């Protein structure tokens, strides 16, 4: 029996995430530059240590939120995919 597509993706020895080249996307770089500009404005007059602390805390909070909404959208999409797959196999 052949492996399922899910098992193939999970255990084929490759990491699909390595194929994503986020820094090759112009829109990502534009937003990253805007983020850097905002951080510079927020941290005007702060010492290097203060700047590092506040930006680290900001990154943790933003990435935490991004992680949660990415997980929730993935779960919702996965459920839709399973439903469609189940409907196709039941025919």
JSON list of C-alpha atoms in Angstrom, two decimals:
[
{"chain": "A", "resi": 1, "resn": "UNK", "atom": "CA", "xyz": [0.00, 0.00, 0.00]},
{"chain": "A", "resi": 2, "resn": "UNK", "atom": "CA", "xyz": [1.30, 3.44, -0.90]},
{"chain": "A", "resi": 3, "resn": "UNK", "atom": "CA", "xyz": [1.73, 6.06, 1.78]},
{"chain": "A", "resi": 4, "resn": "UNK", "atom": "CA", "xyz": [-1.02, 8.65, 2.11]},
{"chain": "A", "resi": 5, "resn": "UNK", "atom": "CA", "xyz": [-0.22, 12.15, 0.93]},
{"chain": "A", "resi": 6, "resn": "UNK", "atom": "CA", "xyz": [-0.16, 13.32, 4.57]},
{"chain": "A", "resi": 7, "resn": "UNK", "atom": "CA", "xyz": [2.38, 10.65, 5.55]},
{"chain": "A", "resi": 8, "resn": "UNK", "atom": "CA", "xyz": [4.42, 11.41, 2.46]},
{"chain": "A", "resi": 9, "resn": "UNK", "atom": "CA", "xyz": [4.56, 15.11, 3.34]},
{"chain": "A", "resi": 10, "resn": "UNK", "atom": "CA", "xyz": [5.31, 14.40, 6.99]},
{"chain": "A", "resi": 11, "resn": "UNK", "atom": "CA", "xyz": [7.97, 11.72, 6.58]},
{"chain": "A", "resi": 12, "resn": "UNK", "atom": "CA", "xyz": [9.48, 12.04, 3.12]},
{"chain": "A", "resi": 13, "resn": "UNK", "atom": "CA", "xyz": [12.67, 13.53, 4.51]},
{"chain": "A", "resi": 14, "resn": "UNK", "atom": "CA", "xyz": [12.05, 16.97, 3.07]},
{"chain": "A", "resi": 15, "resn": "UNK", "atom": "CA", "xyz": [10.75, 20.01, 4.86]},
{"chain": "A", "resi": 16, "resn": "UNK", "atom": "CA", "xyz": [8.14, 21.83, 2.81]},
{"chain": "A", "resi": 17, "resn": "UNK", "atom": "CA", "xyz": [8.80, 24.99, 4.83]},
{"chain": "A", "resi": 18, "resn": "UNK", "atom": "CA", "xyz": [12.29, 25.15, 3.33]},
{"chain": "A", "resi": 19, "resn": "UNK", "atom": "CA", "xyz": [10.68, 25.84, -0.05]},
{"chain": "A", "resi": 20, "resn": "UNK", "atom": "CA", "xyz": [9.15, 29.07, 1.25]},
{"chain": "A", "resi": 21, "resn": "UNK", "atom": "CA", "xyz": [11.52, 31.95, 0.54]},
{"chain": "A", "resi": 22, "resn": "UNK", "atom": "CA", "xyz": [9.76, 34.70, 2.45]},
{"chain": "A", "resi": 23, "resn": "UNK", "atom": "CA", "xyz": [12.50, 37.30, 1.93]},
{"chain": "A", "resi": 24, "resn": "UNK", "atom": "CA", "xyz": [12.14, 36.88, -1.84]},
{"chain": "A", "resi": 25, "resn": "UNK", "atom": "CA", "xyz": [8.65, 38.39, -1.61]},
{"chain": "A", "resi": 26, "resn": "UNK", "atom": "CA", "xyz": [8.72, 42.15, -2.22]},
{"chain": "A", "resi": 27, "resn": "UNK", "atom": "CA", "xyz": [5.59, 42.80, -0.14]},
{"chain": "A", "resi": 28, "resn": "UNK", "atom": "CA", "xyz": [7.21, 41.09, 2.86]},
{"chain": "A", "resi": 29, "resn": "UNK", "atom": "CA", "xyz": [10.32, 43.24, 2.53]},
{"chain": "A", "resi": 30, "resn": "UNK", "atom": "CA", "xyz": [8.24, 46.43, 2.21]},
{"chain": "A", "resi": 31, "resn": "UNK", "atom": "CA", "xyz": [6.31, 45.56, 5.37]},
{"chain": "A", "resi": 32, "resn": "UNK", "atom": "CA", "xyz": [9.51, 44.62, 7.16]},
{"chain": "A", "resi": 33, "resn": "UNK", "atom": "CA", "xyz": [11.00, 48.02, 6.28]},
{"chain": "A", "resi": 34, "resn": "UNK", "atom": "CA", "xyz": [7.86, 49.77, 7.58]},
{"chain": "A", "resi": 35, "resn": "UNK", "atom": "CA", "xyz": [8.10, 47.75, 10.79]},
{"chain": "A", "resi": 36, "resn": "UNK", "atom": "CA", "xyz": [11.73, 48.83, 11.24]},
{"chain": "A", "resi": 37, "resn": "UNK", "atom": "CA", "xyz": [10.78, 52.49, 10.70]},
{"chain": "A", "resi": 38, "resn": "UNK", "atom": "CA", "xyz": [8.00, 52.26, 13.29]},
{"chain": "A", "resi": 39, "resn": "UNK", "atom": "CA", "xyz": [10.34, 50.57, 15.77]},
{"chain": "A", "resi": 40, "resn": "UNK", "atom": "CA", "xyz": [12.91, 53.34, 15.30]},
{"chain": "A", "resi": 41, "resn": "UNK", "atom": "CA", "xyz": [10.23, 55.98, 15.99]},
{"chain": "A", "resi": 42, "resn": "UNK", "atom": "CA", "xyz": [8.94, 54.13, 19.05]},
{"chain": "A", "resi": 43, "resn": "UNK", "atom": "CA", "xyz": [12.41, 53.80, 20.50]},
{"chain": "A", "resi": 44, "resn": "UNK", "atom": "CA", "xyz": [13.69, 57.33, 19.93]},
{"chain": "A", "resi": 45, "resn": "UNK", "atom": "CA", "xyz": [15.71, 58.46, 22.93]},
{"chain": "A", "resi": 46, "resn": "UNK", "atom": "CA", "xyz": [15.93, 54.99, 24.48]},
{"chain": "A", "resi": 47, "resn": "UNK", "atom": "CA", "xyz": [19.15, 53.35, 25.48]},
{"chain": "A", "resi": 48, "resn": "UNK", "atom": "CA", "xyz": [20.30, 50.30, 23.53]},
{"chain": "A", "resi": 49, "resn": "UNK", "atom": "CA", "xyz": [19.18, 47.99, 26.37]},
{"chain": "A", "resi": 50, "resn": "UNK", "atom": "CA", "xyz": [15.77, 49.66, 26.70]},
{"chain": "A", "resi": 51, "resn": "UNK", "atom": "CA", "xyz": [15.28, 49.46, 22.93]},
{"chain": "A", "resi": 52, "resn": "UNK", "atom": "CA", "xyz": [16.23, 45.78, 22.87]},
{"chain": "A", "resi": 53, "resn": "UNK", "atom": "CA", "xyz": [13.84, 44.95, 25.74]},
{"chain": "A", "resi": 54, "resn": "UNK", "atom": "CA", "xyz": [10.81, 46.78, 24.33]},
{"chain": "A", "resi": 55, "resn": "UNK", "atom": "CA", "xyz": [11.32, 45.44, 20.81]},
{"chain": "A", "resi": 56, "resn": "UNK", "atom": "CA", "xyz": [11.79, 41.88, 22.10]},
{"chain": "A", "resi": 57, "resn": "UNK", "atom": "CA", "xyz": [8.57, 42.13, 24.11]},
{"chain": "A", "resi": 58, "resn": "UNK", "atom": "CA", "xyz": [6.78, 43.56, 21.06]},
{"chain": "A", "resi": 59, "resn": "UNK", "atom": "CA", "xyz": [8.04, 40.74, 18.83]},
{"chain": "A", "resi": 60, "resn": "UNK", "atom": "CA", "xyz": [6.93, 38.08, 21.30]},
{"chain": "A", "resi": 61, "resn": "UNK", "atom": "CA", "xyz": [3.45, 39.61, 21.54]},
{"chain": "A", "resi": 62, "resn": "UNK", "atom": "CA", "xyz": [3.02, 40.06, 17.76]},
{"chain": "A", "resi": 63, "resn": "UNK", "atom": "CA", "xyz": [4.41, 36.63, 16.88]},
{"chain": "A", "resi": 64, "resn": "UNK", "atom": "CA", "xyz": [2.27, 35.08, 19.59]},
{"chain": "A", "resi": 65, "resn": "UNK", "atom": "CA", "xyz": [-0.84, 36.60, 18.02]},
{"chain": "A", "resi": 66, "resn": "UNK", "atom": "CA", "xyz": [0.28, 35.55, 14.52]},
{"chain": "A", "resi": 67, "resn": "UNK", "atom": "CA", "xyz": [0.88, 32.02, 15.72]},
{"chain": "A", "resi": 68, "resn": "UNK", "atom": "CA", "xyz": [-2.60, 31.77, 17.21]},
{"chain": "A", "resi": 69, "resn": "UNK", "atom": "CA", "xyz": [-4.45, 33.10, 14.18]},
{"chain": "A", "resi": 70, "resn": "UNK", "atom": "CA", "xyz": [-2.34, 31.00, 11.80]},
{"chain": "A", "resi": 71, "resn": "UNK", "atom": "CA", "xyz": [-3.15, 27.89, 13.83]},
{"chain": "A", "resi": 72, "resn": "UNK", "atom": "CA", "xyz": [-6.86, 28.72, 13.93]},
{"chain": "A", "resi": 73, "resn": "UNK", "atom": "CA", "xyz": [-7.05, 29.39, 10.17]},
{"chain": "A", "resi": 74, "resn": "UNK", "atom": "CA", "xyz": [-5.11, 26.17, 9.51]},
{"chain": "A", "resi": 75, "resn": "UNK", "atom": "CA", "xyz": [-7.51, 24.16, 11.70]},
{"chain": "A", "resi": 76, "resn": "UNK", "atom": "CA", "xyz": [-10.54, 25.67, 9.95]},
{"chain": "A", "resi": 77, "resn": "UNK", "atom": "CA", "xyz": [-9.06, 24.99, 6.51]},
{"chain": "A", "resi": 78, "resn": "UNK", "atom": "CA", "xyz": [-8.05, 21.47, 7.48]},
{"chain": "A", "resi": 79, "resn": "UNK", "atom": "CA", "xyz": [-11.61, 20.74, 8.62]},
{"chain": "A", "resi": 80, "resn": "UNK", "atom": "CA", "xyz": [-12.96, 21.98, 5.29]},
{"chain": "A", "resi": 81, "resn": "UNK", "atom": "CA", "xyz": [-10.43, 19.80, 3.45]},
{"chain": "A", "resi": 82, "resn": "UNK", "atom": "CA", "xyz": [-11.41, 16.74, 5.49]},
{"chain": "A", "resi": 83, "resn": "UNK", "atom": "CA", "xyz": [-15.09, 17.42, 4.86]},
{"chain": "A", "resi": 84, "resn": "UNK", "atom": "CA", "xyz": [-14.55, 17.75, 1.11]},
{"chain": "A", "resi": 85, "resn": "UNK", "atom": "CA", "xyz": [-12.40, 14.60, 1.11]},
{"chain": "A", "resi": 86, "resn": "UNK", "atom": "CA", "xyz": [-15.03, 12.67, 3.06]},
{"chain": "A", "resi": 87, "resn": "UNK", "atom": "CA", "xyz": [-17.77, 13.82, 0.68]},
{"chain": "A", "resi": 88, "resn": "UNK", "atom": "CA", "xyz": [-15.71, 12.74, -2.34]},
{"chain": "A", "resi": 89, "resn": "UNK", "atom": "CA", "xyz": [-14.94, 9.32, -0.89]},
{"chain": "A", "resi": 90, "resn": "UNK", "atom": "CA", "xyz": [-18.54, 8.69, 0.12]},
{"chain": "A", "resi": 91, "resn": "UNK", "atom": "CA", "xyz": [-19.79, 9.06, -3.45]}
]
